[in-house]
PDB file of C-alpha atoms in Angstrom:
ATOM      1  CA  MET A   1     -86.687  17.946  59.475  1.00 73.00           C
ATOM      2  CA  ILE A   2     -86.115  16.077  56.201  1.00 79.00           C
ATOM      3  CA  LYS A   3     -88.045  17.035  53.074  1.00 78.00           C
ATOM      4  CA  LYS A   4     -87.629  15.582  49.589  1.00 77.00           C
ATOM      5  CA  THR A   5     -88.506  17.277  46.286  1.00 78.00           C
ATOM      6  CA  SER A   6     -88.198  15.460  42.960  1.00 75.00           C
ATOM      7  CA  LYS A   7     -88.119  16.892  39.444  1.00 75.00           C
ATOM      8  CA  ASP A   8     -87.647  14.506  36.540  1.00 76.00           C
ATOM      9  CA  THR A   9     -84.449  12.618  37.389  1.00 79.00           C
ATOM     10  CA  LEU A  10     -83.242  15.145  39.995  1.00 82.00           C
ATOM     11  CA  ASN A  11     -83.843  14.925  43.732  1.00 83.00           C
ATOM     12  CA  TRP A  12     -83.437  17.710  46.266  1.00 85.00           C
ATOM     13  CA  ILE A  13     -83.430  16.721  49.923  1.00 87.00           C
ATOM     14  CA  GLU A  14     -83.654  19.427  52.586  1.00 87.00           C
ATOM     15  CA  VAL A  15     -82.332  18.765  56.086  1.00 88.00           C
ATOM     16  CA  CYS A  16     -82.710  21.237  58.949  1.00 85.00           C
ATOM     17  CA  ASP A  17     -81.228  20.573  62.417  1.00 84.00           C
ATOM     18  CA  PRO A  18     -81.780  16.780  62.260  1.00 82.00           C
ATOM     19  CA  ASP A  19     -82.479  14.821  65.431  1.00 82.00           C
ATOM     20  CA  SER A  20     -81.108  11.334  66.150  1.00 84.00           C
ATOM     21  CA  SER A  21     -83.876   9.489  64.256  1.00 85.00           C
ATOM     22  CA  GLU A  22     -83.412  11.723  61.196  1.00 84.00           C
ATOM     23  CA  ILE A  23     -79.649  11.177  61.314  1.00 85.00           C
ATOM     24  CA  HIS A  24     -80.359   7.435  61.268  1.00 84.00           C
ATOM     25  CA  THR A  25     -82.567   7.973  58.192  1.00 85.00           C
ATOM     26  CA  LEU A  26     -79.776   9.900  56.454  1.00 84.00           C
ATOM     27  CA  LYS A  27     -77.397   7.025  57.078  1.00 84.00           C
ATOM     28  CA  GLN A  28     -79.752   4.249  56.014  1.00 83.00           C
ATOM     29  CA  GLN A  29     -81.779   5.802  53.202  1.00 84.00           C
ATOM     30  CA  TYR A  30     -79.311   8.296  51.724  1.00 80.00           C
ATOM     31  CA  LYS A  31     -76.091   6.394  52.477  1.00 82.00           C
ATOM     32  CA  LEU A  32     -74.344   9.220  54.334  1.00 82.00           C
ATOM     33  CA  ASN A  33     -71.624   8.253  56.775  1.00 82.00           C
ATOM     34  CA  SER A  34     -71.127   9.767  60.230  1.00 82.00           C
ATOM     35  CA  GLU A  35     -68.252  11.986  59.084  1.00 82.00           C
ATOM     36  CA  MET A  36     -70.342  13.581  56.322  1.00 83.00           C
ATOM     37  CA  ILE A  37     -73.215  14.260  58.694  1.00 84.00           C
ATOM     38  CA  SER A  38     -70.862  15.653  61.327  1.00 85.00           C
ATOM     39  CA  TYR A  39     -69.423  18.127  58.801  1.00 80.00           C
ATOM     40  CA  SER A  40     -72.888  19.069  57.595  1.00 83.00           C
ATOM     41  CA  ILE A  41     -74.423  19.964  60.964  1.00 83.00           C
ATOM     42  CA  ASP A  42     -71.360  21.733  62.396  1.00 84.00           C
ATOM     43  CA  LYS A  43     -72.245  25.445  62.505  1.00 84.00           C
ATOM     44  CA  ASN A  44     -68.570  26.390  62.896  1.00 84.00           C
ATOM     45  CA  GLU A  45     -67.276  24.396  59.935  1.00 86.00           C
ATOM     46  CA  ARG A  46     -65.126  26.419  57.540  1.00 88.00           C
ATOM     47  CA  ALA A  47     -65.928  26.700  53.839  1.00 89.00           C
ATOM     48  CA  ARG A  48     -64.364  23.868  51.865  1.00 89.00           C
ATOM     49  CA  VAL A  49     -64.936  21.210  49.214  1.00 91.00           C
ATOM     50  CA  GLU A  50     -64.220  17.479  49.258  1.00 89.00           C
ATOM     51  CA  TYR A  51     -64.885  14.649  46.845  1.00 87.00           C
ATOM     52  CA  ASP A  52     -65.410  11.193  48.316  1.00 83.00           C
ATOM     53  CA  ALA A  53     -64.315   8.918  45.483  1.00 81.00           C
ATOM     54  CA  ALA A  54     -65.431   5.779  47.321  1.00 79.00           C
ATOM     55  CA  GLU A  55     -68.982   7.074  47.807  1.00 79.00           C
ATOM     56  CA  HIS A  56     -69.009   9.187  44.602  1.00 84.00           C
ATOM     57  CA  LYS A  57     -70.230  12.173  46.576  1.00 87.00           C
ATOM     58  CA  LEU A  58     -69.165  15.818  46.410  1.00 90.00           C
ATOM     59  CA  ILE A  59     -69.301  17.726  49.713  1.00 92.00           C
ATOM     60  CA  ILE A  60     -69.464  21.520  49.596  1.00 92.00           C
ATOM     61  CA  ILE A  61     -69.616  23.657  52.726  1.00 92.00           C
ATOM     62  CA  TYR A  62     -70.561  27.167  51.601  1.00 93.00           C
ATOM     63  CA  ASN A  63     -70.811  30.338  53.682  1.00 93.00           C
ATOM     64  CA  ALA A  64     -74.309  31.835  53.487  1.00 91.00           C
ATOM     65  CA  VAL A  65     -75.524  35.135  54.918  1.00 91.00           C
ATOM     66  CA  VAL A  66     -77.893  35.288  57.865  1.00 87.00           C
ATOM     67  CA  GLN A  67     -80.474  37.914  56.930  1.00 79.00           C
ATOM     68  CA  ARG A  68     -81.551  38.621  60.498  1.00 78.00           C
ATOM     69  CA  GLN A  69     -79.002  40.470  62.619  1.00 75.00           C
ATOM     70  CA  ILE A  70     -77.490  38.555  65.549  1.00 75.00           C
ATOM     71  CA  ASN A  71     -76.228  40.629  68.500  1.00 74.00           C
ATOM     72  CA  GLU A  72     -76.827  43.838  66.509  1.00 78.00           C
ATOM     73  CA  HIS A  73     -74.670  42.825  63.542  1.00 83.00           C
ATOM     74  CA  TYR A  74     -74.833  40.610  60.461  1.00 87.00           C
ATOM     75  CA  GLU A  75     -73.244  37.168  60.500  1.00 88.00           C
ATOM     76  CA  THR A  76     -72.761  34.171  58.222  1.00 90.00           C
ATOM     77  CA  GLU A  77     -73.281  30.452  58.720  1.00 90.00           C
ATOM     78  CA  PRO A  78     -72.214  27.461  56.635  1.00 91.00           C
ATOM     79  CA  ILE A  79     -74.737  25.605  54.489  1.00 91.00           C
ATOM     80  CA  THR A  80     -73.690  22.147  53.308  1.00 91.00           C
ATOM     81  CA  PHE A  81     -74.451  20.422  50.006  1.00 93.00           C
ATOM     82  CA  ILE A  82     -73.818  16.724  49.429  1.00 91.00           C
ATOM     83  CA  VAL A  83     -74.076  15.904  45.736  1.00 90.00           C
ATOM     84  CA  ASP A  84     -74.187  12.594  43.895  1.00 88.00           C
ATOM     85  CA  LYS A  85     -75.248  11.717  40.339  1.00 84.00           C
ATOM     86  CA  THR A  86     -78.942  12.502  40.786  1.00 85.00           C
ATOM     87  CA  SER A  87     -79.396  14.191  44.162  1.00 88.00           C
ATOM     88  CA  ILE A  88     -78.469  17.257  46.171  1.00 89.00           C
ATOM     89  CA  ILE A  89     -78.833  17.129  49.942  1.00 89.00           C
ATOM     90  CA  SER A  90     -78.782  20.570  51.571  1.00 89.00           C
ATOM     91  CA  PHE A  91     -78.259  21.088  55.304  1.00 90.00           C
ATOM     92  CA  TYR A  92     -79.589  24.240  56.989  1.00 86.00           C
ATOM     93  CA  SER A  93     -79.650  25.673  60.475  1.00 84.00           C
ATOM     94  CA  ASN A  94     -82.549  27.690  61.884  1.00 83.00           C
ATOM     95  CA  HIS A  95     -80.712  30.877  60.845  1.00 83.00           C
ATOM     96  CA  THR A  96     -80.275  29.804  57.219  1.00 82.00           C
ATOM     97  CA  GLN A  97     -83.565  27.975  56.701  1.00 81.00           C
ATOM     98  CA  TYR A  98     -84.949  31.045  54.896  1.00 83.00           C
ATOM     99  CA  LEU A  99     -82.737  30.001  51.957  1.00 85.00           C
ATOM    100  CA  SER A 100     -85.010  27.006  51.378  1.00 84.00           C
ATOM    101  CA  GLN A 101     -87.485  29.147  49.446  1.00 86.00           C
ATOM    102  CA  LEU A 102     -84.700  30.695  47.370  1.00 85.00           C
ATOM    103  CA  ILE A 103     -83.281  27.277  46.468  1.00 85.00           C
ATOM    104  CA  LYS A 104     -86.771  26.022  45.665  1.00 85.00           C
ATOM    105  CA  THR A 105     -87.122  28.631  42.905  1.00 84.00           C
ATOM    106  CA  VAL A 106     -83.831  27.419  41.408  1.00 84.00           C
ATOM    107  CA  VAL A 107     -84.933  23.777  41.588  1.00 83.00           C
ATOM    108  CA  ASN A 108     -88.200  24.608  39.815  1.00 80.00           C
ATOM    109  CA  ASP A 109     -86.398  26.411  36.992  1.00 78.00           C
ATOM    110  CA  GLU A 110     -86.927  24.423  33.800  1.00 71.00           C
ATOM    111  CA  LYS A 111     -83.403  25.076  32.513  1.00 75.00           C
ATOM    112  CA  ASN A 112     -81.840  23.028  35.337  1.00 72.00           C
ATOM    113  CA  THR A 113     -81.760  19.472  34.025  1.00 74.00           C
ATOM    114  CA  THR A 114     -78.465  18.263  35.536  1.00 85.00           C
ATOM    115  CA  VAL A 115     -77.408  17.982  39.148  1.00 89.00           C
ATOM    116  CA  TYR A 116     -74.277  20.130  38.709  1.00 90.00           C
ATOM    117  CA  GLY A 117     -76.121  22.765  36.708  1.00 89.00           C
ATOM    118  CA  LEU A 118     -78.601  22.936  39.574  1.00 88.00           C
ATOM    119  CA  LEU A 119     -75.793  23.103  42.153  1.00 91.00           C
ATOM    120  CA  PHE A 120     -73.988  25.970  40.417  1.00 92.00           C
ATOM    121  CA  ASP A 121     -77.199  27.972  40.040  1.00 91.00           C
ATOM    122  CA  ILE A 122     -77.873  27.511  43.769  1.00 92.00           C
ATOM    123  CA  LEU A 123     -74.355  28.685  44.648  1.00 93.00           C
ATOM    124  CA  PHE A 124     -74.808  31.683  42.337  1.00 93.00           C
ATOM    125  CA  LYS A 125     -78.011  32.654  44.162  1.00 92.00           C
ATOM    126  CA  LEU A 126     -76.327  32.238  47.559  1.00 93.00           C
ATOM    127  CA  SER A 127     -73.474  34.507  46.465  1.00 93.00           C
ATOM    128  CA  ASP A 128     -75.984  37.019  45.152  1.00 93.00           C
ATOM    129  CA  GLU A 129     -77.595  37.231  48.606  1.00 92.00           C
ATOM    130  CA  TYR A 130     -74.576  39.172  49.924  1.00 93.00           C
ATOM    131  CA  PHE A 131     -75.151  42.234  47.764  1.00 93.00           C
ATOM    132  CA  PRO A 132     -78.428  43.529  49.284  1.00 92.00           C
ATOM    133  CA  LEU A 133     -76.960  43.282  52.787  1.00 92.00           C
ATOM    134  CA  ILE A 134     -73.722  45.021  51.773  1.00 92.00           C
ATOM    135  CA  GLU A 135     -75.829  47.810  50.257  1.00 93.00           C
ATOM    136  CA  GLU A 136     -77.873  47.949  53.471  1.00 91.00           C
ATOM    137  CA  VAL A 137     -74.655  48.305  55.496  1.00 90.00           C
ATOM    138  CA  ASN A 138     -73.576  51.160  53.204  1.00 91.00           C
ATOM    139  CA  ARG A 139     -76.967  52.833  53.626  1.00 92.00           C
ATOM    140  CA  GLN A 140     -76.771  52.570  57.422  1.00 89.00           C
ATOM    141  CA  ARG A 141     -73.193  53.850  57.336  1.00 89.00           C
ATOM    142  CA  ILE A 142     -74.235  56.979  55.399  1.00 89.00           C
ATOM    143  CA  GLN A 143     -77.087  57.576  57.843  1.00 90.00           C
ATOM    144  CA  LEU A 144     -74.807  57.131  60.868  1.00 86.00           C
ATOM    145  CA  THR A 145     -72.204  59.463  59.367  1.00 84.00           C
ATOM    146  CA  LYS A 146     -74.805  62.233  59.095  1.00 87.00           C
ATOM    147  CA  MET A 147     -75.847  61.669  62.712  1.00 85.00           C
ATOM    148  CA  LEU A 148     -72.245  61.643  63.935  1.00 80.00           C
ATOM    149  CA  ARG A 149     -71.515  64.915  62.137  1.00 82.00           C
ATOM    150  CA  GLU A 150     -74.327  66.514  64.108  1.00 81.00           C
ATOM    151  CA  LYS A 151     -73.446  64.899  67.424  1.00 79.00           C
ATOM    152  CA  THR A 152     -70.895  62.240  68.303  1.00 76.00           C
ATOM    153  CA  THR A 153     -72.537  59.820  70.736  1.00 78.00           C
ATOM    154  CA  ASN A 154     -71.439  56.472  72.148  1.00 77.00           C
ATOM    155  CA  THR A 155     -74.610  54.833  70.816  1.00 83.00           C
ATOM    156  CA  ASN A 156     -73.881  55.837  67.228  1.00 81.00           C
ATOM    157  CA  LEU A 157     -70.225  54.861  67.546  1.00 81.00           C
ATOM    158  CA  LEU A 158     -71.269  51.413  68.786  1.00 83.00           C
ATOM    159  CA  LYS A 159     -73.631  51.086  65.821  1.00 85.00           C
ATOM    160  CA  LEU A 160     -70.724  51.968  63.534  1.00 83.00           C
ATOM    161  CA  SER A 161     -68.645  49.291  65.243  1.00 85.00           C
ATOM    162  CA  ASP A 162     -71.433  46.726  64.728  1.00 86.00           C
ATOM    163  CA  LEU A 163     -71.518  47.501  61.002  1.00 88.00           C
ATOM    164  CA  GLU A 164     -67.758  47.058  60.827  1.00 87.00           C
ATOM    165  CA  LEU A 165     -67.996  43.723  62.654  1.00 88.00           C
ATOM    166  CA  GLY A 166     -70.669  42.491  60.235  1.00 90.00           C
ATOM    167  CA  LEU A 167     -68.433  43.306  57.279  1.00 90.00           C
ATOM    168  CA  VAL A 168     -65.593  41.338  58.876  1.00 91.00           C
ATOM    169  CA  TYR A 169     -67.867  38.279  58.829  1.00 91.00           C
ATOM    170  CA  PHE A 170     -68.875  38.982  55.222  1.00 93.00           C
ATOM    171  CA  LEU A 171     -65.298  39.480  54.047  1.00 93.00           C
ATOM    172  CA  SER A 172     -64.057  36.300  55.696  1.00 93.00           C
ATOM    173  CA  ALA A 173     -67.038  34.333  54.349  1.00 93.00           C
ATOM    174  CA  THR A 174     -66.782  35.550  50.751  1.00 94.00           C
ATOM    175  CA  LYS A 175     -63.025  34.960  50.662  1.00 94.00           C
ATOM    176  CA  GLY A 176     -63.596  31.426  51.953  1.00 94.00           C
ATOM    177  CA  ASN A 177     -66.222  30.839  49.264  1.00 94.00           C
ATOM    178  CA  THR A 178     -63.862  32.076  46.542  1.00 95.00           C
ATOM    179  CA  VAL A 179     -61.104  29.707  47.669  1.00 94.00           C
ATOM    180  CA  LEU A 180     -63.629  26.849  47.801  1.00 94.00           C
ATOM    181  CA  LEU A 181     -64.828  27.480  44.241  1.00 94.00           C
ATOM    182  CA  GLU A 182     -61.290  27.734  42.882  1.00 93.00           C
ATOM    183  CA  GLN A 183     -60.504  24.387  44.527  1.00 93.00           C
ATOM    184  CA  LEU A 184     -63.708  22.883  43.107  1.00 91.00           C
ATOM    185  CA  LYS A 185     -62.677  23.972  39.619  1.00 91.00           C
ATOM    186  CA  LEU A 186     -59.475  21.919  39.945  1.00 90.00           C
ATOM    187  CA  LEU A 187     -61.217  18.685  40.960  1.00 88.00           C
ATOM    188  CA  THR A 188     -61.431  15.918  38.365  1.00 87.00           C
ATOM    189  CA  VAL A 189     -65.201  15.783  38.701  1.00 87.00           C
ATOM    190  CA  ALA A 190     -65.413  19.473  37.707  1.00 86.00           C
ATOM    191  CA  ARG A 191     -62.864  19.208  34.894  1.00 89.00           C
ATOM    192  CA  ASN A 192     -64.955  16.443  33.305  1.00 88.00           C
ATOM    193  CA  LEU A 193     -68.129  18.530  33.223  1.00 87.00           C
ATOM    194  CA  PRO A 194     -69.638  19.826  29.942  1.00 89.00           C
ATOM    195  CA  GLU A 195     -68.525  23.289  28.831  1.00 90.00           C
ATOM    196  CA  GLU A 196     -71.891  24.837  29.665  1.00 90.00           C
ATOM    197  CA  GLU A 197     -71.631  23.732  33.291  1.00 89.00           C
ATOM    198  CA  LYS A 198     -68.009  24.880  33.502  1.00 90.00           C
ATOM    199  CA  GLU A 199     -69.201  28.311  32.373  1.00 92.00           C
ATOM    200  CA  ARG A 200     -71.827  28.292  35.119  1.00 92.00           C
ATOM    201  CA  LEU A 201     -69.107  27.531  37.660  1.00 92.00           C
ATOM    202  CA  ASP A 202     -67.044  30.415  36.265  1.00 93.00           C
ATOM    203  CA  ASP A 203     -70.080  32.691  36.669  1.00 93.00           C
ATOM    204  CA  VAL A 204     -70.321  31.713  40.339  1.00 94.00           C
ATOM    205  CA  ILE A 205     -66.616  32.472  40.843  1.00 94.00           C
ATOM    206  CA  VAL A 206     -67.003  35.904  39.202  1.00 95.00           C
ATOM    207  CA  GLU A 207     -70.042  36.683  41.373  1.00 94.00           C
ATOM    208  CA  THR A 208     -68.243  35.622  44.548  1.00 94.00           C
ATOM    209  CA  LYS A 209     -65.150  37.678  43.697  1.00 94.00           C
ATOM    210  CA  GLN A 210     -67.397  40.684  43.123  1.00 95.00           C
ATOM    211  CA  ALA A 211     -68.899  40.134  46.578  1.00 94.00           C
ATOM    212  CA  VAL A 212     -65.369  40.035  48.037  1.00 94.00           C
ATOM    213  CA  GLU A 213     -64.480  43.306  46.306  1.00 95.00           C
ATOM    214  CA  MET A 214     -67.656  45.103  47.398  1.00 94.00           C
ATOM    215  CA  THR A 215     -67.243  43.900  50.978  1.00 93.00           C
ATOM    216  CA  HIS A 216     -63.584  44.922  51.000  1.00 93.00           C
ATOM    217  CA  ILE A 217     -64.382  48.457  49.788  1.00 93.00           C
ATOM    218  CA  ALA A 218     -67.219  48.874  52.308  1.00 91.00           C
ATOM    219  CA  SER A 219     -64.990  47.523  55.091  1.00 89.00           C
ATOM    220  CA  GLU A 220     -62.143  49.912  54.233  1.00 90.00           C
ATOM    221  CA  ILE A 221     -64.508  52.905  54.238  1.00 89.00           C
ATOM    222  CA  LEU A 222     -65.884  51.924  57.648  1.00 86.00           C
ATOM    223  CA  GLU A 223     -62.388  51.323  59.016  1.00 84.00           C
ATOM    224  CA  LYS A 224     -61.197  54.774  57.924  1.00 83.00           C
ATOM    225  CA  LEU A 225     -64.393  56.353  59.252  1.00 82.00           C
ATOM    226  CA  SER A 226     -63.931  54.690  62.638  1.00 77.00           C
ATOM    227  CA  GLY A 227     -60.295  55.810  62.717  1.00 74.00           C
ATOM    228  CA  THR A 228     -61.319  59.395  61.938  1.00 74.00           C
ATOM    229  CA  TYR A 229     -63.837  59.498  64.782  1.00 74.00           C
ATOM    230  CA  ASN A 230     -61.317  57.916  67.165  1.00 73.00           C
ATOM    231  CA  ASN A 231     -58.874  60.717  66.308  1.00 67.00           C
ATOM    232  CA  LEU A 232     -61.595  63.336  66.797  1.00 72.00           C
ATOM    233  CA  LEU A 233     -62.472  61.924  70.209  1.00 69.00           C
ATOM    234  CA  ASN A 234     -58.796  61.888  71.212  1.00 70.00           C
ATOM    235  CA  ASN A 235     -58.394  65.499  70.047  1.00 70.00           C
ATOM    236  CA  ASN A 236     -61.490  66.554  71.984  1.00 71.00           C
ATOM    237  CA  LEU A 237     -60.154  64.829  75.089  1.00 71.00           C
ATOM    238  CA  ASN A 238     -56.771  66.533  74.701  1.00 72.00           C
ATOM    239  CA  ASN A 239     -58.442  69.932  74.265  1.00 73.00           C
ATOM    240  CA  ASN A 240     -60.586  69.401  77.352  1.00 75.00           C
ATOM    241  CA  MET A 241     -57.592  68.335  79.428  1.00 80.00           C
ATOM    242  CA  LYS A 242     -55.610  71.347  78.221  1.00 76.00           C
ATOM    243  CA  PHE A 243     -58.508  73.681  79.060  1.00 77.00           C
ATOM    244  CA  LEU A 244     -58.840  72.249  82.571  1.00 79.00           C
ATOM    245  CA  THR A 245     -55.071  72.361  83.174  1.00 78.00           C
ATOM    246  CA  VAL A 246     -54.801  76.012  82.124  1.00 76.00           C
ATOM    247  CA  TRP A 247     -57.706  77.168  84.269  1.00 77.00           C
ATOM    248  CA  THR A 248     -56.461  75.114  87.214  1.00 80.00           C
ATOM    249  CA  LEU A 249     -53.122  76.924  86.919  1.00 76.00           C
ATOM    250  CA  ILE A 250     -54.760  80.371  86.683  1.00 74.00           C
ATOM    251  CA  LEU A 251     -57.107  79.746  89.607  1.00 76.00           C
ATOM    252  CA  THR A 252     -54.239  78.430  91.749  1.00 80.00           C
ATOM    253  CA  VAL A 253     -52.529  81.876  91.801  1.00 76.00           C
ATOM    254  CA  PRO A 254     -55.056  83.586  94.158  1.00 77.00           C
ATOM    255  CA  THR A 255     -54.799  80.640  96.531  1.00 77.00           C
ATOM    256  CA  ILE A 256     -51.007  80.942  96.659  1.00 74.00           C
ATOM    257  CA  VAL A 257     -51.025  84.735  97.147  1.00 71.00           C
ATOM    258  CA  THR A 258     -53.705  84.775  99.842  1.00 70.00           C
ATOM    259  CA  GLY A 259     -51.981  81.822 101.488  1.00 71.00           C
ATOM    260  CA  PHE A 260     -48.900  83.987 102.111  1.00 67.00           C
ATOM    261  CA  PHE A 261     -51.015  86.659 103.782  1.00 66.00           C
ATOM    262  CA  GLY A 262     -52.600  84.025 105.981  1.00 65.00           C
ATOM    263  CA  MET A 263     -49.237  83.070 107.526  1.00 65.00           C
ATOM    264  CA  ASN A 264     -48.158  84.365 110.920  1.00 64.00           C
ATOM    265  CA  VAL A 265     -45.110  86.141 109.499  1.00 61.00           C
ATOM    266  CA  PRO A 266     -44.646  89.870 108.865  1.00 66.00           C
ATOM    267  CA  LEU A 267     -45.510  90.793 105.249  1.00 62.00           C
ATOM    268  CA  PRO A 268     -45.972  94.133 103.509  1.00 66.00           C
ATOM    269  CA  PHE A 269     -49.496  95.599 103.652  1.00 62.00           C
ATOM    270  CA  THR A 270     -50.501  93.167 106.420  1.00 62.00           C
ATOM    271  CA  HIS A 271     -51.672  95.927 108.773  1.00 64.00           C
ATOM    272  CA  GLU A 272     -52.962  98.235 106.054  1.00 64.00           C
ATOM    273  CA  PRO A 273     -56.758  98.839 106.043  1.00 67.00           C
ATOM    274  CA  LEU A 274     -56.847  97.941 102.335  1.00 67.00           C
ATOM    275  CA  GLY A 275     -54.395  95.043 102.637  1.00 62.00           C
ATOM    276  CA  TRP A 276     -56.975  92.517 101.394  1.00 65.00           C
ATOM    277  CA  GLY A 277     -57.546  94.679  98.309  1.00 71.00           C
ATOM    278  CA  ILE A 278     -53.826  94.838  97.616  1.00 68.00           C
ATOM    279  CA  ALA A 279     -53.593  91.039  97.940  1.00 69.00           C
ATOM    280  CA  LEU A 280     -56.531  90.733  95.539  1.00 73.00           C
ATOM    281  CA  LEU A 281     -54.867  93.046  93.019  1.00 78.00           C
ATOM    282  CA  ILE A 282     -51.634  91.059  93.238  1.00 74.00           C
ATOM    283  CA  SER A 283     -53.602  87.852  92.578  1.00 76.00           C
ATOM    284  CA  ILE A 284     -55.406  89.390  89.613  1.00 79.00           C
ATOM    285  CA  PHE A 285     -52.117  90.731  88.214  1.00 79.00           C
ATOM    286  CA  PHE A 286     -50.346  87.376  88.309  1.00 76.00           C
ATOM    287  CA  SER A 287     -53.421  85.533  86.985  1.00 78.00           C
ATOM    288  CA  LEU A 288     -53.670  87.931  84.043  1.00 81.00           C
ATOM    289  CA  TRP A 289     -49.938  87.692  83.449  1.00 79.00           C
ATOM    290  CA  ILE A 290     -50.116  83.880  83.256  1.00 76.00           C
ATOM    291  CA  ALA A 291     -53.224  84.013  81.045  1.00 76.00           C
ATOM    292  CA  ILE A 292     -51.588  86.473  78.610  1.00 78.00           C
ATOM    293  CA  ALA A 293     -48.370  84.424  78.535  1.00 75.00           C
ATOM    294  CA  LEU A 294     -50.313  81.261  77.723  1.00 71.00           C
ATOM    295  CA  TRP A 295     -52.399  83.073  75.105  1.00 75.00           C
ATOM    296  CA  ILE A 296     -49.252  84.401  73.392  1.00 73.00           C
ATOM    297  CA  ARG A 297     -47.877  80.860  73.320  1.00 69.00           C
ATOM    298  CA  LYS A 298     -51.253  79.742  71.848  1.00 64.00           C
ATOM    299  CA  ILE A 299     -51.805  77.278  74.654  1.00 56.00           C
ATOM    300  CA  MET A 300     -55.189  78.760  75.588  1.00 53.00           C
TER     301      MET A 300
END
């Protein structure tokens, strides 16, 4: 899908999962080469920035959040912008197509009269999209913590793990975006921009760094929480094993004592009418003795 929106001298072209005929259109009508298109539609491309001096085009691959959870956790996907003097071409996937409406509001803003001013406002909005999801992760974490305090279940622990995995994606994505923006700031094309647009770029960098910091804090909290519950589970397992070992030892004593009286060898009290009672008392005595000894040593 290719869709073009024009405002004054600015053009915004949306591209979503282009087929072969649309790729041909991008090459012929918008003068994009195969390498640019390959970068733009690669869902595993890392965040980066390049300036093609020959074509006078700036290529930005920016990590955007996927609002809908994939495999029970949040993820990110790259969204590509190819910028020339009057146009911005944005490439989406099905997962990031929801950003089209968000970018449309930026394009329609009257204050955006230059292509780079428009680009930086779009990047600011994309960075801003991380915050609601980070807050949602924090909200779910608080809710899961309350549930785990009441009862530690595998289901809730897996949910905690999914939240932690989502934050790993967010942290990696926001760090990549920060590096990208710092590199963009050093490019000649950015250094030659008017002061107002440089300030907009600085605003995007500040917003992205804030997203990194928030994600890092949330990730650390989840990591420590997961470690705490892992320790609790290990302690519970150790206590259960200790309990079973102690009672196995205590219950083994009667078996040993009665086993002696079951042998075909002469033993005291064998022919006594109350011999079984004496054997039982001996078993109880040694069992109690072991139990008291373990209790004194605080093993029980």
